[in-house]
PDB file of C-alpha atoms and ligand atoms in Angstrom:
ATOM      1  CA  UNK A   1     -30.826 -19.594  11.966  1.00  0.00           C
ATOM      2  CA  UNK A   2     -30.790 -19.594  15.669  1.00  0.00           C
ATOM      3  CA  UNK A   3     -30.675 -16.339  17.846  1.00  0.00           C
ATOM      4  CA  UNK A   4     -29.311 -16.673  21.186  1.00  0.00           C
ATOM      5  CA  UNK A   5     -30.489 -14.217  23.874  1.00  0.00           C
ATOM      6  CA  UNK A   6     -28.301 -14.262  26.913  1.00  0.00           C
ATOM      7  CA  UNK A   7     -28.950 -12.160  29.977  1.00  0.00           C
ATOM      8  CA  UNK A   8     -28.293 -11.283  33.227  1.00  0.00           C
ATOM      9  CA  UNK A   9     -30.466  -9.743  35.509  1.00  0.00           C
ATOM     10  CA  UNK A  10     -30.365  -8.896  39.531  1.00  0.00           C
ATOM     11  CA  UNK A  11     -34.412  -8.136  40.147  1.00  0.00           C
ATOM     12  CA  UNK A  12     -35.850  -9.605  37.349  1.00  0.00           C
ATOM     13  CA  UNK A  13     -36.703  -7.109  34.653  1.00  0.00           C
ATOM     14  CA  UNK A  14     -33.726  -7.763  32.266  1.00  0.00           C
ATOM     15  CA  UNK A  15     -35.298 -11.397  32.356  1.00  0.00           C
ATOM     16  CA  UNK A  16     -38.892 -10.004  31.446  1.00  0.00           C
ATOM     17  CA  UNK A  17     -37.063  -8.018  28.676  1.00  0.00           C
ATOM     18  CA  UNK A  18     -35.328 -11.082  27.250  1.00  0.00           C
ATOM     19  CA  UNK A  19     -38.435 -13.152  27.694  1.00  0.00           C
ATOM     20  CA  UNK A  20     -40.450 -10.841  25.635  1.00  0.00           C
ATOM     21  CA  UNK A  21     -37.770 -10.402  23.033  1.00  0.00           C
ATOM     22  CA  UNK A  22     -37.630 -14.315  22.767  1.00  0.00           C
ATOM     23  CA  UNK A  23     -41.566 -14.096  22.057  1.00  0.00           C
ATOM     24  CA  UNK A  24     -41.677 -11.618  19.543  1.00  0.00           C
ATOM     25  CA  UNK A  25     -38.641 -12.962  17.710  1.00  0.00           C
ATOM     26  CA  UNK A  26     -40.414 -16.343  18.008  1.00  0.00           C
ATOM     27  CA  UNK A  27     -43.731 -14.625  16.569  1.00  0.00           C
ATOM     28  CA  UNK A  28     -41.469 -13.790  13.637  1.00  0.00           C
ATOM     29  CA  UNK A  29     -40.899 -17.201  12.875  1.00  0.00           C
ATOM     30  CA  UNK A  30     -37.175 -17.195  14.260  1.00  0.00           C
ATOM     31  CA  UNK A  31     -35.596 -20.083  16.032  1.00  0.00           C
ATOM     32  CA  UNK A  32     -34.460 -18.540  19.521  1.00  0.00           C
ATOM     33  CA  UNK A  33     -32.422 -20.155  22.273  1.00  0.00           C
ATOM     34  CA  UNK A  34     -32.265 -18.151  25.870  1.00  0.00           C
ATOM     35  CA  UNK A  35     -29.625 -18.391  28.104  1.00  0.00           C
ATOM     36  CA  UNK A  36     -29.803 -16.870  31.762  1.00  0.00           C
ATOM     37  CA  UNK A  37     -26.279 -15.933  32.806  1.00  0.00           C
ATOM     38  CA  UNK A  38     -25.541 -16.534  36.497  1.00  0.00           C
ATOM     39  CA  UNK A  39     -22.795 -15.357  38.800  1.00  0.00           C
ATOM     40  CA  UNK A  40     -19.791 -17.282  38.689  1.00  0.00           C
ATOM     41  CA  UNK A  41     -20.922 -19.409  35.605  1.00  0.00           C
ATOM     42  CA  UNK A  42     -19.959 -18.772  32.276  1.00  0.00           C
ATOM     43  CA  UNK A  43     -22.297 -21.608  30.219  1.00  0.00           C
ATOM     44  CA  UNK A  44     -21.274 -22.774  26.848  1.00  0.00           C
ATOM     45  CA  UNK A  45     -24.004 -22.259  24.854  1.00  0.00           C
ATOM     46  CA  UNK A  46     -25.458 -24.657  21.979  1.00  0.00           C
ATOM     47  CA  UNK A  47     -24.745 -23.214  18.416  1.00  0.00           C
ATOM     48  CA  UNK A  48     -26.098 -20.044  17.444  1.00  0.00           C
ATOM     49  CA  UNK A  49     -26.002 -17.518  14.011  1.00  0.00           C
ATOM     50  CA  UNK A  50     -27.271 -14.162  15.748  1.00  0.00           C
ATOM     51  CA  UNK A  51     -27.181 -13.154  19.468  1.00  0.00           C
ATOM     52  CA  UNK A  52     -28.701 -10.489  21.720  1.00  0.00           C
ATOM     53  CA  UNK A  53     -26.784  -9.934  25.111  1.00  0.00           C
ATOM     54  CA  UNK A  54     -29.023  -8.229  27.752  1.00  0.00           C
ATOM     55  CA  UNK A  55     -27.889  -6.770  31.082  1.00  0.00           C
ATOM     56  CA  UNK A  56     -28.937  -4.544  33.687  1.00  0.00           C
ATOM     57  CA  UNK A  57     -26.930  -1.301  35.282  1.00  0.00           C
ATOM     58  CA  UNK A  58     -26.579  -1.149  39.220  1.00  0.00           C
ATOM     59  CA  UNK A  59     -24.585   1.625  40.561  1.00  0.00           C
ATOM     60  CA  UNK A  60     -22.880   2.107  37.369  1.00  0.00           C
ATOM     61  CA  UNK A  61     -22.108  -1.340  36.483  1.00  0.00           C
ATOM     62  CA  UNK A  62     -23.399  -4.489  34.476  1.00  0.00           C
ATOM     63  CA  UNK A  63     -23.632  -7.875  35.614  1.00  0.00           C
ATOM     64  CA  UNK A  64     -19.987  -9.694  35.806  1.00  0.00           C
ATOM     65  CA  UNK A  65     -21.819 -12.793  34.475  1.00  0.00           C
ATOM     66  CA  UNK A  66     -22.536 -10.677  31.621  1.00  0.00           C
ATOM     67  CA  UNK A  67     -19.093  -9.145  31.047  1.00  0.00           C
ATOM     68  CA  UNK A  68     -17.632 -12.644  31.505  1.00  0.00           C
ATOM     69  CA  UNK A  69     -19.827 -14.101  28.734  1.00  0.00           C
ATOM     70  CA  UNK A  70     -19.129 -11.313  26.045  1.00  0.00           C
ATOM     71  CA  UNK A  71     -15.379 -11.800  26.669  1.00  0.00           C
ATOM     72  CA  UNK A  72     -15.356 -15.493  26.471  1.00  0.00           C
ATOM     73  CA  UNK A  73     -17.645 -15.285  23.399  1.00  0.00           C
ATOM     74  CA  UNK A  74     -16.378 -11.719  21.921  1.00  0.00           C
ATOM     75  CA  UNK A  75     -14.644 -13.553  18.928  1.00  0.00           C
ATOM     76  CA  UNK A  76     -17.590 -15.459  17.931  1.00  0.00           C
ATOM     77  CA  UNK A  77     -19.868 -12.482  18.494  1.00  0.00           C
ATOM     78  CA  UNK A  78     -17.716 -10.368  16.398  1.00  0.00           C
ATOM     79  CA  UNK A  79     -18.365 -12.808  13.553  1.00  0.00           C
ATOM     80  CA  UNK A  80     -22.077 -12.564  13.531  1.00  0.00           C
ATOM     81  CA  UNK A  81     -25.402 -10.030  13.443  1.00  0.00           C
ATOM     82  CA  UNK A  82     -25.453  -8.899  17.705  1.00  0.00           C
ATOM     83  CA  UNK A  83     -27.523  -6.578  19.604  1.00  0.00           C
ATOM     84  CA  UNK A  84     -26.864  -5.368  22.933  1.00  0.00           C
ATOM     85  CA  UNK A  85     -29.940  -4.293  25.139  1.00  0.00           C
ATOM     86  CA  UNK A  86     -28.596  -2.323  28.065  1.00  0.00           C
ATOM     87  CA  UNK A  87     -31.089  -2.010  30.885  1.00  0.00           C
ATOM     88  CA  UNK A  88     -31.394   0.805  33.334  1.00  0.00           C
ATOM     89  CA  UNK A  89     -33.817   3.389  34.989  1.00  0.00           C
ATOM     90  CA  UNK A  90     -31.518   6.448  33.582  1.00  0.00           C
ATOM     91  CA  UNK A  91     -33.025   5.372  30.054  1.00  0.00           C
ATOM     92  CA  UNK A  92     -36.699   6.040  31.302  1.00  0.00           C
ATOM     93  CA  UNK A  93     -35.842   9.620  31.531  1.00  0.00           C
ATOM     94  CA  UNK A  94     -34.187  12.482  29.294  1.00  0.00           C
ATOM     95  CA  UNK A  95     -31.227  13.735  31.467  1.00  0.00           C
ATOM     96  CA  UNK A  96     -28.636  14.548  29.646  1.00  0.00           C
ATOM     97  CA  UNK A  97     -25.867  13.930  32.174  1.00  0.00           C
ATOM     98  CA  UNK A  98     -27.451  10.189  32.847  1.00  0.00           C
ATOM     99  CA  UNK A  99     -27.534   9.629  29.251  1.00  0.00           C
ATOM    100  CA  UNK A 100     -23.686  10.390  29.187  1.00  0.00           C
ATOM    101  CA  UNK A 101     -23.197   7.726  31.845  1.00  0.00           C
ATOM    102  CA  UNK A 102     -25.305   5.257  30.175  1.00  0.00           C
ATOM    103  CA  UNK A 103     -23.148   5.588  26.691  1.00  0.00           C
ATOM    104  CA  UNK A 104     -19.841   5.535  28.954  1.00  0.00           C
ATOM    105  CA  UNK A 105     -21.215   2.286  30.700  1.00  0.00           C
ATOM    106  CA  UNK A 106     -22.067   0.563  27.225  1.00  0.00           C
ATOM    107  CA  UNK A 107     -18.620   1.981  25.946  1.00  0.00           C
ATOM    108  CA  UNK A 108     -16.772   0.466  29.031  1.00  0.00           C
ATOM    109  CA  UNK A 109     -18.429  -2.811  28.151  1.00  0.00           C
ATOM    110  CA  UNK A 110     -17.442  -2.835  24.638  1.00  0.00           C
ATOM    111  CA  UNK A 111     -13.857  -1.954  25.602  1.00  0.00           C
ATOM    112  CA  UNK A 112     -13.368  -4.264  28.535  1.00  0.00           C
ATOM    113  CA  UNK A 113     -15.259  -7.478  26.961  1.00  0.00           C
ATOM    114  CA  UNK A 114     -13.922  -7.102  23.072  1.00  0.00           C
ATOM    115  CA  UNK A 115     -17.347  -7.417  21.790  1.00  0.00           C
ATOM    116  CA  UNK A 116     -18.422  -5.142  19.248  1.00  0.00           C
ATOM    117  CA  UNK A 117     -22.246  -5.303  18.997  1.00  0.00           C
ATOM    118  CA  UNK A 118     -23.780  -4.246  15.687  1.00  0.00           C
ATOM    119  CA  UNK A 119     -26.231  -2.184  17.420  1.00  0.00           C
ATOM    120  CA  UNK A 120     -26.729  -0.939  21.015  1.00  0.00           C
ATOM    121  CA  UNK A 121     -30.405   0.074  22.347  1.00  0.00           C
ATOM    122  CA  UNK A 122     -30.942   1.557  26.169  1.00  0.00           C
ATOM    123  CA  UNK A 123     -33.850   0.019  27.674  1.00  0.00           C
ATOM    124  CA  UNK A 124     -35.762   1.660  30.655  1.00  0.00           C
ATOM    125  CA  UNK A 125     -36.227  -1.064  33.368  1.00  0.00           C
ATOM    126  CA  UNK A 126     -38.380  -1.335  36.268  1.00  0.00           C
ATOM    127  CA  UNK A 127     -38.470  -0.377  40.163  1.00  0.00           C
ATOM    128  CA  UNK A 128     -38.778  -3.632  42.200  1.00  0.00           C
ATOM    129  CA  UNK A 129     -39.487  -3.229  45.692  1.00  0.00           C
ATOM    130  CA  UNK A 130     -40.140  -6.700  46.517  1.00  0.00           C
ATOM    131  CA  UNK A 131     -36.814  -7.583  45.730  1.00  0.00           C
ATOM    132  CA  UNK A 132     -34.781  -4.840  47.516  1.00  0.00           C
ATOM    133  CA  UNK A 133     -33.604  -5.113  51.091  1.00  0.00           C
ATOM    134  CA  UNK A 134     -34.582  -2.352  53.395  1.00  0.00           C
ATOM    135  CA  UNK A 135     -31.579  -0.092  52.507  1.00  0.00           C
ATOM    136  CA  UNK A 136     -31.731  -0.300  48.925  1.00  0.00           C
ATOM    137  CA  UNK A 137     -35.532   0.037  48.946  1.00  0.00           C
ATOM    138  CA  UNK A 138     -34.561   3.364  50.654  1.00  0.00           C
ATOM    139  CA  UNK A 139     -32.055   4.709  48.609  1.00  0.00           C
ATOM    140  CA  UNK A 140     -34.574   3.833  45.638  1.00  0.00           C
ATOM    141  CA  UNK A 141     -37.564   5.533  46.925  1.00  0.00           C
ATOM    142  CA  UNK A 142     -35.380   8.701  47.211  1.00  0.00           C
ATOM    143  CA  UNK A 143     -33.823   8.400  43.829  1.00  0.00           C
ATOM    144  CA  UNK A 144     -37.239   7.824  42.272  1.00  0.00           C
ATOM    145  CA  UNK A 145     -38.813  11.095  44.458  1.00  0.00           C
ATOM    146  CA  UNK A 146     -35.715  12.822  43.305  1.00  0.00           C
ATOM    147  CA  UNK A 147     -36.660  12.591  39.567  1.00  0.00           C
ATOM    148  CA  UNK A 148     -40.241  13.231  40.102  1.00  0.00           C
ATOM    149  CA  UNK A 149     -41.417   9.949  38.798  1.00  0.00           C
ATOM    150  CA  UNK A 150     -44.869   8.550  39.949  1.00  0.00           C
ATOM    151  CA  UNK A 151     -44.058   4.892  41.470  1.00  0.00           C
ATOM    152  CA  UNK A 152     -45.428   2.365  43.513  1.00  0.00           C
ATOM    153  CA  UNK A 153     -43.322   2.421  46.709  1.00  0.00           C
ATOM    154  CA  UNK A 154     -44.268  -1.097  47.676  1.00  0.00           C
ATOM    155  CA  UNK A 155     -44.709  -2.648  44.309  1.00  0.00           C
ATOM    156  CA  UNK A 156     -43.315  -3.070  40.779  1.00  0.00           C
ATOM    157  CA  UNK A 157     -43.436  -0.016  38.415  1.00  0.00           C
ATOM    158  CA  UNK A 158     -42.546  -0.776  35.024  1.00  0.00           C
ATOM    159  CA  UNK A 159     -40.923   1.812  32.929  1.00  0.00           C
ATOM    160  CA  UNK A 160     -40.074  -0.191  29.681  1.00  0.00           C
ATOM    161  CA  UNK A 161     -41.500   0.827  26.713  1.00  0.00           C
ATOM    162  CA  UNK A 162     -42.721  -2.842  25.302  1.00  0.00           C
ATOM    163  CA  UNK A 163     -43.837  -1.447  21.829  1.00  0.00           C
ATOM    164  CA  UNK A 164     -40.467   0.367  21.019  1.00  0.00           C
ATOM    165  CA  UNK A 165     -38.602  -2.528  22.068  1.00  0.00           C
ATOM    166  CA  UNK A 166     -40.413  -4.937  19.751  1.00  0.00           C
ATOM    167  CA  UNK A 167     -40.217  -2.401  16.764  1.00  0.00           C
ATOM    168  CA  UNK A 168     -36.374  -2.022  17.592  1.00  0.00           C
ATOM    169  CA  UNK A 169     -36.114  -6.025  17.706  1.00  0.00           C
ATOM    170  CA  UNK A 170     -37.982  -6.489  14.459  1.00  0.00           C
ATOM    171  CA  UNK A 171     -35.615  -3.909  12.884  1.00  0.00           C
ATOM    172  CA  UNK A 172     -32.443  -5.374  13.693  1.00  0.00           C
ATOM    173  CA  UNK A 173     -33.632  -8.534  12.771  1.00  0.00           C
ATOM    174  CA  UNK A 174     -35.010  -7.575   9.591  1.00  0.00           C
ATOM    175  CA  UNK A 175     -30.991  -7.397   8.921  1.00  0.00           C
ATOM    176  CA  UNK A 176     -30.404 -10.927   9.396  1.00  0.00           C
ATOM    177  CA  UNK A 177     -30.204 -13.583   6.710  1.00  0.00           C
ATOM    178  CA  UNK A 178     -32.702 -16.568   7.228  1.00  0.00           C
TER     179      UNK A 178
HETATM  180  C1  FMN B   1     -28.849  -0.982  43.505  1.00  0.00           C
HETATM  181  C2  FMN B   1     -29.630  -0.534  42.472  1.00  0.00           C
HETATM  182  C3  FMN B   1     -28.628   0.138  41.562  1.00  0.00           C
HETATM  183  C4  FMN B   1     -29.154   0.732  40.567  1.00  0.00           C
HETATM  184  N1  FMN B   1     -28.021   1.845  39.949  1.00  0.00           N
HETATM  185  C5  FMN B   1     -28.471   2.244  38.865  1.00  0.00           C
HETATM  186  C6  FMN B   1     -27.636   3.175  37.883  1.00  0.00           C
HETATM  187  O1  FMN B   1     -26.582   3.214  38.625  1.00  0.00           O
HETATM  188  N2  FMN B   1     -28.062   3.861  36.891  1.00  0.00           N
HETATM  189  C7  FMN B   1     -29.660   3.579  36.338  1.00  0.00           C
HETATM  190  O2  FMN B   1     -29.746   4.140  35.266  1.00  0.00           O
HETATM  191  N3  FMN B   1     -30.429   2.681  37.130  1.00  0.00           N
HETATM  192  C8  FMN B   1     -29.908   1.976  37.890  1.00  0.00           C
HETATM  193  N4  FMN B   1     -30.521   0.796  38.875  1.00  0.00           N
HETATM  194  C9  FMN B   1     -31.913   0.563  37.984  1.00  0.00           C
HETATM  195  C10 FMN B   1     -31.853  -0.793  37.424  1.00  0.00           C
HETATM  196  O3  FMN B   1     -30.914  -0.658  36.281  1.00  0.00           O
HETATM  197  C11 FMN B   1     -33.315  -0.799  36.951  1.00  0.00           C
HETATM  198  O4  FMN B   1     -33.919  -1.515  38.451  1.00  0.00           O
HETATM  199  C12 FMN B   1     -33.212  -2.333  36.234  1.00  0.00           C
HETATM  200  O5  FMN B   1     -34.395  -2.359  35.871  1.00  0.00           O
HETATM  201  C13 FMN B   1     -32.815  -3.488  37.011  1.00  0.00           C
HETATM  202  O6  FMN B   1     -32.815  -4.713  35.934  1.00  0.00           O
HETATM  203  P1  FMN B   1     -32.738  -5.971  36.708  1.00  0.00           P
HETATM  204  O7  FMN B   1     -34.344  -6.227  37.378  1.00  0.00           O
HETATM  205  O8  FMN B   1     -33.048  -7.104  35.447  1.00  0.00           O
HETATM  206  O9  FMN B   1     -32.035  -6.714  37.248  1.00  0.00           O
HETATM  207  C14 FMN B   1     -29.990   0.611  39.819  1.00  0.00           C
HETATM  208  C15 FMN B   1     -31.026  -0.522  40.584  1.00  0.00           C
HETATM  209  C16 FMN B   1     -30.781  -0.482  41.826  1.00  0.00           C
HETATM  210  C17 FMN B   1     -31.410  -1.779  42.612  1.00  0.00           C
END
């Protein structure tokens, strides 16, 4: 029984989350294969029996590489246990309208790809200023300040709740045979 973790990342936090998911599932004795989805490529993965797909939200959208992968693998994914991890900054807060947006983005992804995950988890990401260009950094500082969060305006500030993620993963994996 192999669990595939396929993920798209723009600034790197979803990669960290995918690696963490792989480590915590391996620690429970699971066989895990990690696949990074890059722009323009839809790699054919090795055989797998359950899947976690992960991607992050930028300006209301998930990475095209993630959508393309889910589309091409939808029939296969729909026939096995699956989990979608949607990474965003809004998931770090409690603003109802922002959560409505997150749910809409996930629902649009399901509709567009034809893949219906058994479970969707919203995971808080990070602010990653070393990865931003000047304009993006300016915008992200304004957004972070308007939300009143504490952050490092030149470094990386993680909002990911690793223990909550470990619990969610373990709960999902308990439902899988083998
Ligand atoms: C240009 C840009 C736009 C973003 N837009 C959104 C957004 O619309 N909603 C949201 O909740 N988070 C948004 N974020 C936050 C990202 O989802 C968050 O930083 C996440 O950790 C990025 O994951 P990655 O490093 O794997 O790409 C945005 C970040 C950037 C840099």
